[in-house]
Coordinates of C-alpha atoms in Angstrom, one line a residue:
M30 CA 108.8 -10.0 69.2
R31 CA 109.7 -6.6 67.8
R32 CA 108.1 -7.5 64.4
L33 CA 104.8 -8.7 65.9
T34 CA 104.5 -5.4 67.9
S35 CA 105.0 -3.4 64.9
L36 CA 102.4 -5.4 63.0
L37 CA 99.8 -4.8 65.9
L38 CA 100.4 -1.3 65.9
A39 CA 100.1 -1.0 62.1
V40 CA 96.8 -2.8 62.5
W41 CA 95.6 -0.6 65.1
L42 CA 96.4 2.6 63.2
C43 CA 94.8 1.4 60.1
T44 CA 91.6 0.5 62.1
I45 CA 91.4 4.0 63.3
Q46 CA 91.8 5.5 59.8
V47 CA 89.1 3.2 58.4
M48 CA 86.8 4.5 61.0
A49 CA 87.7 8.0 60.5
G50 CA 87.6 7.7 56.7
Q51 CA 84.4 5.6 56.5
A52 CA 82.4 8.6 55.8
D53 CA 84.3 9.2 52.5
M54 CA 83.3 6.0 51.1
D55 CA 83.2 6.1 47.3
Q56 CA 79.6 6.4 46.0
G57 CA 80.5 6.0 42.5
L58 CA 78.4 2.7 42.2
L59 CA 75.4 4.5 43.0
D60 CA 73.4 5.4 39.6
G61 CA 73.4 9.2 39.4
G62 CA 73.9 9.3 43.2
K63 CA 75.8 12.5 43.6
D64 CA 74.0 14.3 40.7
A65 CA 70.4 13.4 41.2
A66 CA 68.0 14.7 43.9
V67 CA 67.2 12.5 46.8
A68 CA 64.4 10.0 47.1
A69 CA 62.7 12.0 49.5
A70 CA 62.3 15.0 47.1
A71 CA 60.9 12.6 44.5
Q72 CA 58.4 11.2 46.9
A73 CA 57.1 14.7 48.0
E74 CA 56.7 15.8 44.3
T75 CA 54.7 12.7 43.2
G76 CA 52.5 11.9 46.3
A77 CA 51.2 8.3 47.0
E78 CA 53.8 5.5 47.1
G79 CA 53.9 3.9 43.5
T80 CA 51.2 6.2 42.0
V81 CA 50.8 9.7 40.6
P82 CA 48.7 11.9 43.0
A83 CA 44.9 11.5 42.4
E84 CA 43.6 14.3 40.3
T85 CA 40.6 16.7 41.1
G86 CA 38.8 15.7 37.9
T87 CA 38.6 16.7 34.4
G88 CA 36.5 19.8 35.5
K89 CA 33.8 18.5 32.9
E90 CA 30.2 19.8 34.0
S91 CA 27.7 17.5 34.8
A92 CA 25.6 18.4 31.7
A93 CA 28.4 17.3 29.5
L94 CA 27.5 13.7 30.1
G95 CA 23.9 14.3 31.1
V96 CA 24.1 12.7 34.6
T97 CA 20.9 13.3 36.5
A98 CA 21.8 11.5 39.8
R99 CA 22.3 13.8 42.7
S100 CA 26.1 12.8 42.8
A101 CA 28.5 10.8 40.7
L102 CA 32.4 10.0 40.3
L103 CA 34.4 8.0 37.9
M104 CA 37.8 6.9 39.2
E105 CA 40.9 4.8 37.5
A106 CA 41.6 2.1 40.2
S107 CA 45.1 1.7 40.0
T108 CA 46.2 5.3 40.3
G109 CA 43.1 6.8 42.0
T110 CA 42.9 9.4 39.3
V111 CA 39.5 11.1 39.4
I112 CA 38.3 11.4 35.6
Y113 CA 34.8 12.8 36.1
E114 CA 32.8 14.2 39.1
K115 CA 29.3 15.6 39.9
D116 CA 28.9 17.0 43.4
A117 CA 31.2 14.3 44.5
D118 CA 31.4 15.3 48.2
V119 CA 27.8 15.7 49.0
R120 CA 26.9 13.6 51.9
L121 CA 24.1 11.1 51.3
R122 CA 22.6 7.9 52.4
P123 CA 24.5 4.9 51.1
A124 CA 21.9 2.2 51.5
S125 CA 23.7 -1.2 50.7
I126 CA 26.7 0.3 49.3
T127 CA 27.6 0.2 53.0
K128 CA 28.6 -3.4 52.7
I129 CA 31.5 -2.3 50.6
M130 CA 33.2 -1.5 53.9
T131 CA 31.9 -4.6 55.6
L132 CA 33.5 -6.7 52.8
I133 CA 36.8 -4.8 53.4
L134 CA 36.7 -5.6 57.1
I135 CA 35.9 -9.5 56.1
F136 CA 38.9 -9.7 53.5
D137 CA 41.3 -7.9 56.2
A138 CA 40.2 -10.5 58.7
L139 CA 40.9 -13.2 56.2
A140 CA 44.4 -11.8 55.1
E141 CA 45.3 -11.6 58.8
G142 CA 44.3 -15.3 59.5
K143 CA 41.7 -14.2 62.1
I144 CA 39.2 -16.3 60.0
Q145 CA 39.1 -18.7 57.2
L146 CA 36.8 -19.1 54.4
T147 CA 35.9 -22.6 55.6
D148 CA 34.9 -21.5 59.2
E149 CA 31.2 -22.0 60.1
V150 CA 29.2 -18.9 61.3
T151 CA 26.2 -19.4 63.4
T152 CA 23.4 -17.2 62.7
S153 CA 22.1 -15.2 65.9
A154 CA 18.5 -14.1 66.5
H155 CA 19.9 -10.4 65.8
A156 CA 21.1 -11.3 62.5
K157 CA 17.8 -13.2 61.4
S158 CA 15.9 -10.4 62.4
M159 CA 17.1 -8.0 59.5
G160 CA 14.8 -6.9 57.3
G161 CA 15.2 -5.5 53.7
S162 CA 17.3 -7.5 51.2
Q163 CA 18.1 -11.0 52.9
V164 CA 18.9 -14.6 52.3
F165 CA 16.5 -15.6 55.0
L166 CA 19.2 -17.2 57.5
E167 CA 17.4 -19.1 60.3
E168 CA 18.5 -18.4 63.9
G169 CA 21.2 -21.2 64.9
E170 CA 21.7 -21.9 61.1
K171 CA 25.5 -22.4 60.0
Q172 CA 27.1 -21.2 57.0
T173 CA 30.5 -21.0 55.8
V174 CA 32.2 -17.8 55.6
E175 CA 32.7 -18.2 51.7
T176 CA 29.0 -18.6 51.5
L177 CA 28.1 -15.6 53.5
I178 CA 30.5 -13.5 51.4
K179 CA 28.3 -14.6 48.4
C180 CA 25.3 -13.6 50.2
I181 CA 26.6 -10.3 50.8
V182 CA 27.8 -9.6 47.4
V183 CA 25.6 -11.2 45.2
A184 CA 22.3 -11.1 46.9
S185 CA 23.0 -8.0 49.3
G186 CA 22.0 -10.2 52.5
N187 CA 21.6 -7.8 55.4
D188 CA 21.3 -10.9 57.7
A189 CA 24.6 -12.3 56.3
S190 CA 26.2 -8.9 56.8
V191 CA 25.2 -8.9 60.3
A192 CA 26.2 -12.5 60.9
M193 CA 29.8 -11.8 59.7
A194 CA 30.0 -8.7 61.8
E195 CA 29.1 -10.5 64.7
Y196 CA 31.6 -13.5 63.9
I197 CA 34.5 -11.2 63.3
C198 CA 34.0 -8.7 66.1
G199 CA 31.6 -10.2 68.6
S200 CA 28.9 -7.8 68.0
E201 CA 27.9 -5.6 65.1
T202 CA 28.3 -2.3 67.4
E203 CA 32.1 -3.2 67.6
F204 CA 32.2 -4.0 64.0
V205 CA 30.6 -0.8 63.1
S206 CA 33.2 0.9 65.2
Q207 CA 36.2 -0.8 63.2
M208 CA 34.3 0.2 60.0
N209 CA 34.5 3.9 60.9
A210 CA 38.1 3.5 62.0
R211 CA 39.0 1.9 58.8
A212 CA 37.2 4.6 56.7
A213 CA 39.1 7.3 58.6
G214 CA 42.3 5.4 57.7
L215 CA 41.5 5.9 54.1
G216 CA 40.7 9.4 54.4
M217 CA 36.9 9.0 53.9
S218 CA 36.2 12.3 55.6
S219 CA 32.6 12.5 54.5
T220 CA 31.7 9.2 56.0
H221 CA 30.1 7.9 59.2
F222 CA 28.5 4.4 59.5
E223 CA 26.0 3.4 62.1
D224 CA 25.4 -0.3 61.1
C225 CA 27.0 -2.9 58.7
C226 CA 24.7 -3.1 56.1
G227 CA 23.0 0.5 55.1
L228 CA 19.7 -0.6 56.3
T229 CA 19.3 2.1 59.1
D230 CA 17.1 5.0 58.5
S231 CA 19.3 7.3 60.5
E232 CA 19.9 10.8 59.3
T233 CA 23.8 10.4 60.1
H234 CA 24.6 7.2 58.5
L235 CA 26.1 9.1 55.3
T236 CA 29.0 9.1 52.8
S237 CA 29.7 10.5 49.4
A238 CA 30.4 9.5 46.0
R239 CA 34.2 10.2 46.3
D240 CA 34.3 8.2 49.5
V241 CA 32.5 5.1 48.1
A242 CA 34.9 5.2 45.1
V243 CA 37.9 5.2 47.7
M244 CA 36.6 2.4 49.6
S245 CA 35.7 0.5 46.3
R246 CA 39.2 1.2 45.3
E247 CA 40.6 -0.1 48.4
L248 CA 38.6 -3.4 48.0
V249 CA 39.3 -4.1 44.5
T250 CA 43.1 -3.2 44.4
K251 CA 44.1 -5.0 47.9
Y252 CA 41.5 -7.9 47.4
P253 CA 41.2 -8.1 43.7
Q254 CA 39.4 -11.8 44.6
I255 CA 36.4 -10.1 45.3
H256 CA 35.9 -10.0 41.7
T257 CA 35.3 -13.9 42.0
Y258 CA 32.3 -13.1 43.9
S259 CA 31.0 -9.8 42.5
S260 CA 30.9 -11.3 38.9
I261 CA 28.6 -14.3 39.9
W262 CA 25.3 -13.8 38.1
M263 CA 23.1 -16.7 39.8
E264 CA 24.0 -19.3 42.5
N265 CA 22.6 -21.5 44.8
I266 CA 23.1 -22.0 48.5
T267 CA 21.8 -24.7 50.9
H268 CA 19.6 -23.9 54.0
V269 CA 20.1 -26.5 56.6
T270 CA 17.9 -25.8 59.7
A271 CA 15.7 -27.8 62.0
Q272 CA 12.9 -27.6 59.4
G273 CA 15.1 -29.5 57.1
T274 CA 17.2 -28.8 54.0
K275 CA 16.3 -26.6 51.1
E276 CA 17.9 -24.6 48.3
F277 CA 17.9 -20.8 47.8
G278 CA 18.9 -19.1 44.7
L279 CA 21.1 -15.9 44.8
A280 CA 20.5 -13.5 42.0
N281 CA 22.9 -10.6 41.3
T282 CA 21.4 -7.2 42.0
N283 CA 24.1 -5.4 39.7
K284 CA 22.4 -5.7 36.3
L285 CA 25.3 -4.2 34.6
L286 CA 27.2 -7.6 34.7
K287 CA 24.9 -8.5 31.7
Q288 CA 24.6 -4.9 30.3
F289 CA 28.2 -3.7 30.0
D290 CA 31.2 -5.4 28.5
G291 CA 34.0 -6.0 31.0
C292 CA 31.7 -5.0 34.1
N293 CA 33.0 -7.4 37.1
G294 CA 31.3 -5.8 40.2
L295 CA 30.7 -4.2 42.6
K296 CA 27.8 -3.3 44.8
T297 CA 24.4 -1.7 44.5
G298 CA 22.0 -0.1 47.1
S299 CA 18.7 1.3 47.3
T300 CA 16.4 2.5 50.0
S301 CA 13.2 5.0 49.8
L302 CA 15.5 7.5 51.5
A303 CA 18.7 6.7 49.7
K304 CA 17.1 6.3 46.4
Y305 CA 19.1 4.0 43.8
C306 CA 23.0 3.8 44.2
V307 CA 25.7 1.7 42.6
S308 CA 29.4 1.5 42.7
A309 CA 30.2 -0.3 39.4
T310 CA 33.5 -1.7 38.2
A311 CA 34.8 -3.0 35.0
E312 CA 38.1 -3.7 33.3
R313 CA 39.2 -3.4 29.7
G314 CA 42.8 -3.9 28.4
G315 CA 44.1 -3.7 31.8
V316 CA 42.4 -0.6 32.8
E317 CA 39.8 -0.9 35.8
L318 CA 37.2 1.9 36.2
I319 CA 35.0 2.6 39.3
A320 CA 31.7 4.5 38.3
V321 CA 29.9 5.7 41.4
I322 CA 26.3 6.8 41.0
M323 CA 24.3 8.2 44.3
A324 CA 20.6 8.9 44.6
A325 CA 19.4 8.2 41.2
P326 CA 15.6 8.7 40.7
D327 CA 15.2 5.0 39.4
Y328 CA 17.3 1.6 39.1
K329 CA 17.3 1.8 35.2
I330 CA 18.9 5.3 35.5
R331 CA 21.2 4.3 38.2
F332 CA 22.7 1.5 35.7
S333 CA 22.5 3.4 32.6
E334 CA 24.5 6.5 33.8
A335 CA 27.0 4.1 35.5
A336 CA 27.5 2.7 31.9
T337 CA 27.7 6.3 30.5
L338 CA 30.6 7.2 32.9
L339 CA 32.4 4.0 32.1
N340 CA 32.1 4.4 28.5
Y341 CA 33.3 7.8 29.0
G342 CA 36.5 6.6 30.8
Y343 CA 37.4 4.0 28.3
A344 CA 37.2 6.6 25.3
N345 CA 39.2 9.1 27.0
C346 CA 41.9 7.2 29.3
K347 CA 45.0 5.4 28.4
L348 CA 47.2 3.7 31.3
Y349 CA 50.9 3.5 31.2
Q350 CA 52.2 0.5 33.4
D351 CA 55.8 -0.3 33.8
A352 CA 56.1 -4.1 33.4
E353 CA 59.9 -4.3 33.2
P354 CA 61.5 -1.8 35.1
P355 CA 65.5 -1.8 35.2
A356 CA 67.1 -4.3 37.2
L357 CA 68.6 -3.2 40.5
E358 CA 72.2 -3.8 41.5
P359 CA 73.6 -3.6 45.3
V360 CA 74.3 -0.3 46.5
P361 CA 77.2 0.9 48.8
V362 CA 76.6 1.3 52.6
L363 CA 78.2 3.6 55.1
N364 CA 79.4 2.3 58.4
G365 CA 77.7 -1.2 57.8
V366 CA 78.8 -4.8 58.7
K367 CA 78.4 -5.1 54.9
E368 CA 79.4 -2.7 52.4
Q369 CA 76.7 -3.1 49.9
V370 CA 72.9 -3.7 50.5
N371 CA 70.7 -5.4 48.0
C372 CA 67.6 -3.4 46.5
K373 CA 63.8 -4.3 45.6
Y374 CA 61.1 -2.3 44.1
G375 CA 58.0 -1.0 46.1
E376 CA 54.6 -1.1 44.5
P377 CA 54.2 -0.9 40.9
F378 CA 53.9 2.3 39.0
S379 CA 50.9 3.3 36.8
Y380 CA 50.2 6.7 35.1
L381 CA 46.9 7.5 33.7
S382 CA 46.4 9.9 30.9
T383 CA 43.2 11.5 29.6
S384 CA 44.8 13.6 26.9
G385 CA 45.9 11.0 24.3
E386 CA 49.7 11.3 25.3
D387 CA 52.2 9.3 23.6
F388 CA 53.9 7.1 26.2
S389 CA 56.8 6.1 23.8
G390 CA 58.7 9.3 25.3
M391 CA 58.5 8.1 28.8
E392 CA 61.9 8.2 30.4
R393 CA 63.1 6.4 33.6
N394 CA 65.7 7.4 35.9
L395 CA 67.2 5.7 38.7
V396 CA 68.2 7.9 42.0
F397 CA 69.4 7.1 45.1
K398 CA 70.1 9.0 48.5
E399 CA 73.7 10.5 48.4
Q400 CA 74.3 8.6 51.6
I401 CA 73.0 5.3 52.6
E402 CA 74.2 4.6 56.2
A403 CA 73.7 1.7 58.6
P404 CA 71.6 0.8 60.3
I405 CA 69.2 -0.2 57.5
Q406 CA 65.9 -2.2 57.9
E407 CA 64.5 -4.4 55.2
G408 CA 61.9 -2.1 53.3
D409 CA 63.8 1.2 54.1
V410 CA 63.5 3.5 51.3
L411 CA 67.0 4.0 49.4
G412 CA 65.9 5.9 46.5
S413 CA 63.4 5.8 43.4
L414 CA 62.8 5.1 40.0
E415 CA 61.6 8.5 38.4
Y416 CA 59.4 8.7 35.3
T417 CA 59.3 11.9 33.2
L418 CA 57.0 12.5 30.0
N419 CA 57.6 15.4 28.0
G420 CA 60.0 17.0 30.5
K421 CA 57.6 16.5 33.3
T422 CA 57.9 14.2 36.4
V423 CA 54.8 12.2 36.3
G424 CA 55.5 9.7 39.2
H425 CA 58.0 7.4 40.6
R426 CA 58.6 3.9 42.2
E427 CA 60.3 3.6 45.5
V428 CA 63.6 1.4 45.7
L429 CA 63.7 -0.3 49.1
A430 CA 66.1 -2.2 51.0
A431 CA 65.7 -5.9 50.4
E432 CA 67.6 -6.9 53.5
A433 CA 68.7 -5.6 56.9
V434 CA 72.4 -4.2 57.4
E435 CA 73.5 -3.5 60.9
E436 CA 75.9 -0.8 62.0
A437 CA 79.4 -1.9 62.1
G438 CA 81.3 -1.9 65.6
L439 CA 84.9 -1.6 66.6
M440 CA 85.5 -5.5 66.1
D441 CA 83.9 -5.2 62.7
Y442 CA 86.3 -2.6 61.6
L443 CA 89.2 -4.5 63.1
G444 CA 88.0 -7.6 61.2
K445 CA 88.0 -5.6 57.9
V446 CA 91.5 -4.4 58.4
L447 CA 92.6 -7.9 59.4
D448 CA 91.0 -9.4 56.3
R449 CA 93.0 -6.7 54.1
F450 CA 96.4 -7.7 55.7
L451 CA 95.6 -11.2 55.3
V452 CA 94.7 -11.1 51.5

């Protein structure tokens, strides 16, 4: 009996010691933990998660490339780096480039499971009444979501855009409200939408070349499947109405698909007030560029100046992407039911150079917070993989918790102590 009492007393004292000394747990397993800056500092220095901050441009004057359109901007898609700009924040009418945001909301709804590509959408009288570019949907006609996406992307169908807006939100008015909310969430401070297709003559339906590039980047990077549709040159759809069945041909309004090597989208727009606009995307050697032209004087200049921007980008851009980052080991946790937590990487890292830098000198360094303390939720930031080129930090990739770790309680500490005695 005396021996059992002594054992229990020893267990109790050891439990108290473990709880009191837990804060001093050895951090030696952390790669550079005590000697490195915390991940929060790295994040503050490099900006958006997984990328370097978007630059303000090369400072090239518009005359250097001979761009005559009222406004223009060239952006690299993976990093958001602006390579060239001309009056990129001037607010202008976007015409059918508006439909880029319409497509973002459609693909948002698909991703969230609210709609399916095979859903059938019934055309309303309001959708049928749209003028301008259209695919001539009849009131009561049914088409699948996927078919209507093709009608919007390839033929710039205003009727198809309104049909989808009503299907997703019940009314075009509510859909436009969500378009503006989505634009605000992307930081598109120069943008205000008043319809879902850009047909309006309203003086307050406006955006800018910079904002068009931002929403184009959101669409092509978050939903790269858009290129399945935006690269279609010609395709037929079938109208089934009370008058019978007939074929209708869709022809892509983006002539750069045939004129520029690597072009895979994205959207054109024109009205008498907006003049000629295009947001053109292209990919070569893993580098995807977005060229925005606003208010060009005619449709040929719209395409030729977009091609000029794209050629300039491919002549001057070089992209670093880390395909094989260092393997991650579990790291110690303070005050947790587990003593270690497994890690995973966040968004991939890309770095764009426009000055011909040699990427062979890119250095990588894993740094973690000095103390990683429970409770931990899956996805919590634990540290970062920092990238340095020629002595300059050029970006980072976040290291996240791959699992949750709950905070340890008294019984958990008691269990740990008993485990030590029973070993």
